Every structure is written in structure tokens, then in C-alpha cells.
Amino acid sequence: MSIFAISDLHLALSIDKPMDIFGERWYNYMERLKQNWIKVVKDEDYIIIPGDISWATYLEQAYEDFNFIQSLPGKKIISKGNHDYWWTTLSKLNKFLDANNFKTISFMHNNSYNIEGTTFCGTRGWKCPGDDEFSKEDEKIYERELQRLELSLKSSCIGTAAENIIVAMHYPPFNAKKEPSEFVEIMRKYNVRRCIYGHLHGAGFKSAVVGEFDGIEFNLVSADFLNFEPLKL
């Protein structure tokens, strides 16, 4: 069993949302994603997908995108991104999975998953202090996301260095100047070993923090950054 990660799939099987307008890197991206995924992921593996799954506006509209994900090998754990407008309550999300027999998909929201000794926690995140145009409203959302990360970490009932804890976020836990936020402080408090995040694309890659910082390994897992091949953790 292996664990992989990839975010920002930006699937658009139910709506007209061509992604190649964002550059050559996105040309034929869904077929490339499918082929790369099948090449490396087995049915017994896990894939963490931290946000921006589908361009659908409503959950029912996202059916074809979820069906695409269901058809791929592995067990998928999905958390929320800023473009996941279809996201609703965890109860409704789970009912949607059950109703459509999507048995290889789970959601992470204020909870955590333990996979053979590795615990996954996470939250969406948000813009960080020090980012351009960080407003009072941004500060409120940022504070709420800090609480959600801590809730996810507390839900695992862990906090010792002996545990292998990985945090999955959609937004990076750094601002565009590569300065750490309070998300990183919370990770240190709970002895997190690794953090994966997405959200950044194209020119945004230059502001990504990749590698070790404060004893934590950080990985950018945006699909286009990974050339649409899941990253083995």
C-alpha cells in the first residue's frame, strides 16, 4: 500500500470550462491525468486530493466528475478548495456518495484519517497575513480556518512525536513572500511531519515553499505542477 497526493484536478466533464486557456500545460489534461494515475496508483493505494476537484456549481452537477474519480484506482480522500462551489455539509456529501455508489471516495472536513500509522488532517486554509489586499474579511476567514485545522488535528487524538502526521491544505500555509503563517505554528504544536498543499498555478509556483522548513516537509501538489501525475508520499 502506498499513499499519493494531487490537488487542483479542475475537472469539467459536466460543464464547458476549457482549461487550456490557462496555458499549454493544461492541454488534454483530463486524459493525461487519467493515464498517469493508472500508471502509478493501485487499488489498495490511497490518494489525498486537497481541493479544487470540480468546476461544478452544484453537487448534482458534479456527478460526472465524481464518476471519473471513482473509476480511477485507489481510495480517495477529498478536502475542500476555493473553487469547490458544490461543497455542502458533510452529511449531504456522504449521502451523495452513498446514493451514487461512490465507494472509493471519502471527505475530510473537521476530521482526520489514520492510514496504517499515518494520520491525515487538514483544512482548506485561506490567504495569509502579509498577502496583498489581506482584508478584515480575509482575517475572519483565516482565523476560522486556523480553528478548523486544530479541530482536524484534535480529532485524531494525537500530539506526540511518535506519530506520523501529514496535513493536507488547499491554500499554502505561507504568504506570497514565503513567510510562515499561524498554520505552521499549529502544525509544529502537533508535531506534524509533512504538509501538502495546492492552489498555486503558473507564475504562482515561484512563491511555493517546497522542502523542509521548521522541521516540516512541504510539498506543492497542484496537478499542473506535478505534470498531472500523483506524487508518492
Short mmCIF file of C-alpha atoms in Angstrom, two decimals:
data_model
loop_
_atom_site.label_atom_id
_atom_site.label_comp_id
_atom_site.label_asym_id
_atom_site.label_seq_id
_atom_site.Cartn_x
_atom_site.Cartn_y
_atom_site.Cartn_z
CA MET A 1 0.00 0.00 0.00
CA SER A 2 1.27 3.47 -0.96
CA ILE A 3 -0.07 6.98 -0.35
CA PHE A 4 -0.20 9.61 -3.10
CA ALA A 5 -1.35 13.22 -3.32
CA ILE A 6 -2.56 15.52 -6.08
CA SER A 7 -4.79 18.60 -5.94
CA ASP A 8 -6.49 21.05 -8.29
CA LEU A 9 -7.88 18.49 -10.73
CA HIS A 10 -10.32 21.15 -12.02
CA LEU A 11 -12.47 18.53 -13.70
CA ALA A 12 -15.09 19.83 -16.13
CA LEU A 13 -16.94 16.86 -17.54
CA SER A 14 -20.39 18.35 -16.93
CA ILE A 15 -19.78 21.98 -17.87
CA ASP A 16 -17.97 23.92 -20.57
CA LYS A 17 -14.81 25.12 -18.84
CA PRO A 18 -11.77 24.70 -21.12
CA MET A 19 -8.59 24.78 -19.05
CA ASP A 20 -6.15 25.10 -21.94
CA ILE A 21 -6.87 28.85 -21.92
CA PHE A 22 -4.55 28.85 -18.90
CA GLY A 23 -1.62 27.62 -20.99
CA GLU A 24 -0.22 24.65 -22.86
CA ARG A 25 0.39 22.79 -19.62
CA TRP A 26 -3.38 22.16 -19.39
CA TYR A 27 -3.81 20.75 -22.90
CA ASN A 28 -5.74 17.43 -22.79
CA TYR A 29 -5.21 17.44 -19.02
CA MET A 30 -8.01 15.07 -18.02
CA GLU A 31 -6.80 12.28 -20.29
CA ARG A 32 -3.20 12.86 -19.18
CA LEU A 33 -4.29 12.77 -15.55
CA LYS A 34 -6.15 9.50 -16.12
CA GLN A 35 -3.23 7.79 -17.85
CA ASN A 36 -0.65 8.98 -15.32
CA TRP A 37 -2.90 7.99 -12.40
CA ILE A 38 -3.48 4.47 -13.77
CA LYS A 39 0.24 4.09 -14.33
CA VAL A 40 1.26 4.65 -10.70
CA VAL A 41 -1.76 4.05 -8.41
CA LYS A 42 -3.07 0.61 -7.44
CA ASP A 43 -6.48 -0.28 -5.99
CA GLU A 44 -5.06 -0.72 -2.48
CA ASP A 45 -3.37 2.71 -2.50
CA TYR A 46 -4.68 5.98 -1.05
CA ILE A 47 -4.78 9.35 -2.81
CA ILE A 48 -5.20 12.61 -0.90
CA ILE A 49 -6.85 15.32 -3.02
CA PRO A 50 -6.77 18.70 -1.21
CA GLY A 51 -9.25 20.78 -3.11
CA ASP A 52 -10.45 22.26 -6.40
CA ILE A 53 -11.84 18.97 -7.64
CA SER A 54 -14.62 20.09 -9.98
CA TRP A 55 -15.80 23.27 -11.70
CA ALA A 56 -19.41 22.29 -11.00
CA THR A 57 -21.54 24.80 -9.11
CA TYR A 58 -23.92 22.27 -7.55
CA LEU A 59 -23.23 18.82 -6.13
CA GLU A 60 -25.58 17.06 -8.58
CA GLN A 61 -23.82 18.85 -11.43
CA ALA A 62 -20.52 17.32 -10.26
CA TYR A 63 -21.74 13.74 -10.82
CA GLU A 64 -19.66 13.06 -13.94
CA ASP A 65 -16.52 14.43 -12.30
CA PHE A 66 -17.01 12.22 -9.25
CA ASN A 67 -17.75 9.27 -11.50
CA PHE A 68 -14.42 9.93 -13.24
CA ILE A 69 -12.63 9.93 -9.88
CA GLN A 70 -14.50 6.79 -8.78
CA SER A 71 -13.37 4.99 -11.94
CA LEU A 72 -9.70 5.51 -11.12
CA PRO A 73 -7.78 3.06 -8.90
CA GLY A 74 -7.20 3.71 -5.23
CA LYS A 75 -9.09 5.10 -2.26
CA LYS A 76 -9.52 8.87 -2.47
CA ILE A 77 -9.76 11.34 0.40
CA ILE A 78 -11.02 14.75 -0.74
CA SER A 79 -10.94 18.09 1.09
CA LYS A 80 -12.28 21.49 0.06
CA GLY A 81 -10.73 24.06 -2.28
CA ASN A 82 -11.73 27.64 -3.02
CA HIS A 83 -13.37 26.69 -6.34
CA ASP A 84 -15.40 23.77 -4.97
CA TYR A 85 -18.68 25.68 -5.08
CA TRP A 86 -20.59 22.38 -4.96
CA TRP A 87 -19.31 21.67 -1.43
CA THR A 88 -22.07 21.36 1.18
CA THR A 89 -22.50 19.78 4.61
CA LEU A 90 -20.59 16.59 5.34
CA SER A 91 -23.91 14.79 5.83
CA LYS A 92 -25.13 15.77 2.36
CA LEU A 93 -21.77 14.94 0.80
CA ASN A 94 -21.80 11.46 2.30
CA LYS A 95 -25.41 10.90 1.19
CA PHE A 96 -24.35 11.86 -2.34
CA LEU A 97 -21.56 9.26 -2.24
CA ASP A 98 -23.93 6.57 -0.94
CA ALA A 99 -26.67 7.37 -3.45
CA ASN A 100 -24.26 7.05 -6.36
CA ASN A 101 -22.28 4.08 -5.03
CA PHE A 102 -19.03 6.07 -4.98
CA LYS A 103 -17.39 3.67 -2.55
CA THR A 104 -13.74 4.67 -3.09
CA ILE A 105 -14.27 8.35 -2.17
CA SER A 106 -14.30 9.94 1.31
CA PHE A 107 -14.35 13.55 2.51
CA MET A 108 -12.11 15.24 5.07
CA HIS A 109 -13.76 18.15 6.89
CA ASN A 110 -13.01 18.87 10.58
CA ASN A 111 -11.96 15.22 10.88
CA SER A 112 -8.92 13.05 10.24
CA TYR A 113 -7.96 9.69 8.77
CA ASN A 114 -5.44 7.15 10.02
CA ILE A 115 -3.95 5.06 7.24
CA GLU A 116 -1.71 2.29 8.56
CA GLY A 117 0.11 4.52 11.05
CA THR A 118 -0.02 7.75 9.07
CA THR A 119 -2.62 10.29 10.19
CA PHE A 120 -4.03 12.81 7.71
CA CYS A 121 -5.58 16.04 8.95
CA GLY A 122 -6.37 19.27 7.18
CA THR A 123 -8.49 22.21 6.17
CA ARG A 124 -8.95 24.48 3.16
CA GLY A 125 -6.84 27.36 4.50
CA TRP A 126 -7.03 30.91 3.16
CA LYS A 127 -4.97 33.93 2.22
CA CYS A 128 -2.37 34.64 4.91
CA PRO A 129 -1.37 37.86 6.70
CA GLY A 130 1.19 39.66 4.56
CA ASP A 131 -0.57 38.76 1.30
CA ASP A 132 -1.67 41.64 -0.93
CA GLU A 133 -5.09 43.06 -0.08
CA PHE A 134 -5.46 40.95 3.08
CA SER A 135 -8.70 42.47 4.36
CA LYS A 136 -10.65 42.33 7.60
CA GLU A 137 -12.95 39.79 5.95
CA ASP A 138 -9.93 37.71 4.95
CA GLU A 139 -8.75 37.84 8.55
CA LYS A 140 -12.08 36.41 9.76
CA ILE A 141 -11.91 33.52 7.29
CA TYR A 142 -8.24 32.94 8.09
CA GLU A 143 -9.00 32.72 11.83
CA ARG A 144 -11.84 30.28 11.17
CA GLU A 145 -9.56 28.08 9.06
CA LEU A 146 -6.96 28.04 11.85
CA GLN A 147 -9.67 26.69 14.15
CA ARG A 148 -10.66 24.06 11.60
CA LEU A 149 -7.09 22.83 11.25
CA GLU A 150 -6.82 22.47 15.00
CA LEU A 151 -10.18 20.67 15.11
CA SER A 152 -8.92 18.22 12.50
CA LEU A 153 -5.70 17.63 14.42
CA LYS A 154 -7.56 17.24 17.74
CA SER A 155 -9.98 14.77 16.16
CA SER A 156 -7.11 12.36 15.69
CA CYS A 157 -6.36 12.41 19.45
CA ILE A 158 -2.67 12.65 18.75
CA GLY A 159 0.11 15.04 19.63
CA THR A 160 3.26 13.07 20.15
CA ALA A 161 6.41 13.00 18.05
CA ALA A 162 6.00 9.24 17.63
CA GLU A 163 3.08 9.76 15.24
CA ASN A 164 3.48 10.34 11.50
CA ILE A 165 1.13 13.26 10.89
CA ILE A 166 0.53 14.80 7.46
CA VAL A 167 -1.55 17.95 6.99
CA ALA A 168 -3.38 18.49 3.70
CA MET A 169 -4.40 22.07 2.86
CA HIS A 170 -5.65 23.70 -0.30
CA TYR A 171 -4.05 27.10 0.21
CA PRO A 172 -0.35 27.27 1.06
CA PRO A 173 0.36 27.92 4.76
CA PHE A 174 2.73 30.73 3.72
CA ASN A 175 2.04 34.11 2.19
CA ALA A 176 3.32 35.07 -1.26
CA LYS A 177 6.54 36.35 0.35
CA LYS A 178 7.17 32.81 1.66
CA GLU A 179 6.61 33.94 5.25
CA PRO A 180 5.04 31.27 7.50
CA SER A 181 1.57 31.75 8.96
CA GLU A 182 -0.07 30.54 12.15
CA PHE A 183 -0.99 27.38 10.24
CA VAL A 184 2.69 26.41 10.50
CA GLU A 185 2.69 27.20 14.25
CA ILE A 186 -0.27 24.85 14.76
CA MET A 187 1.49 22.13 12.76
CA ARG A 188 4.57 22.47 14.97
CA LYS A 189 2.37 22.28 18.09
CA TYR A 190 1.04 18.89 16.95
CA ASN A 191 4.39 17.55 15.70
CA VAL A 192 3.28 17.45 12.08
CA ARG A 193 5.94 15.85 9.88
CA ARG A 194 4.70 16.90 6.44
CA CYS A 195 2.29 19.32 4.77
CA ILE A 196 0.89 19.09 1.26
CA TYR A 197 -0.95 21.94 -0.41
CA GLY A 198 -2.14 23.16 -3.81
CA HIS A 199 -3.87 26.30 -5.14
CA LEU A 200 -0.78 27.74 -6.85
CA HIS A 201 -0.56 27.67 -10.65
CA GLY A 202 1.70 29.05 -13.37
CA ALA A 203 3.53 32.15 -12.19
CA GLY A 204 2.38 31.35 -8.66
CA PHE A 205 4.83 28.45 -8.49
CA LYS A 206 7.61 30.92 -7.71
CA SER A 207 6.04 31.67 -4.32
CA ALA A 208 5.78 28.00 -3.35
CA VAL A 209 7.71 26.72 -0.34
CA VAL A 210 8.97 23.24 -1.22
CA GLY A 211 11.26 21.26 1.06
CA GLU A 212 11.93 21.38 4.79
CA PHE A 213 11.01 24.38 6.92
CA ASP A 214 10.93 24.38 10.73
CA GLY A 215 11.28 20.60 10.75
CA ILE A 216 8.27 20.08 8.47
CA GLU A 217 8.47 18.85 4.86
CA PHE A 218 6.31 20.93 2.49
CA ASN A 219 5.12 19.75 -0.93
CA LEU A 220 3.17 21.62 -3.59
CA VAL A 221 0.82 19.08 -5.20
CA SER A 222 -1.16 21.18 -7.72
CA ALA A 223 -1.85 18.88 -10.66
CA ASP A 224 -0.20 21.14 -13.22
CA PHE A 225 2.90 21.50 -11.01
CA LEU A 226 3.13 17.68 -10.92
CA ASN A 227 2.51 17.40 -14.67
CA PHE A 228 -0.73 15.61 -13.74
CA GLU A 229 0.98 12.62 -12.09
CA PRO A 230 0.10 11.86 -8.44
CA LEU A 231 3.03 12.40 -6.05
CA LYS A 232 4.00 9.40 -3.93
CA LEU A 233 4.43 10.49 -0.31
#
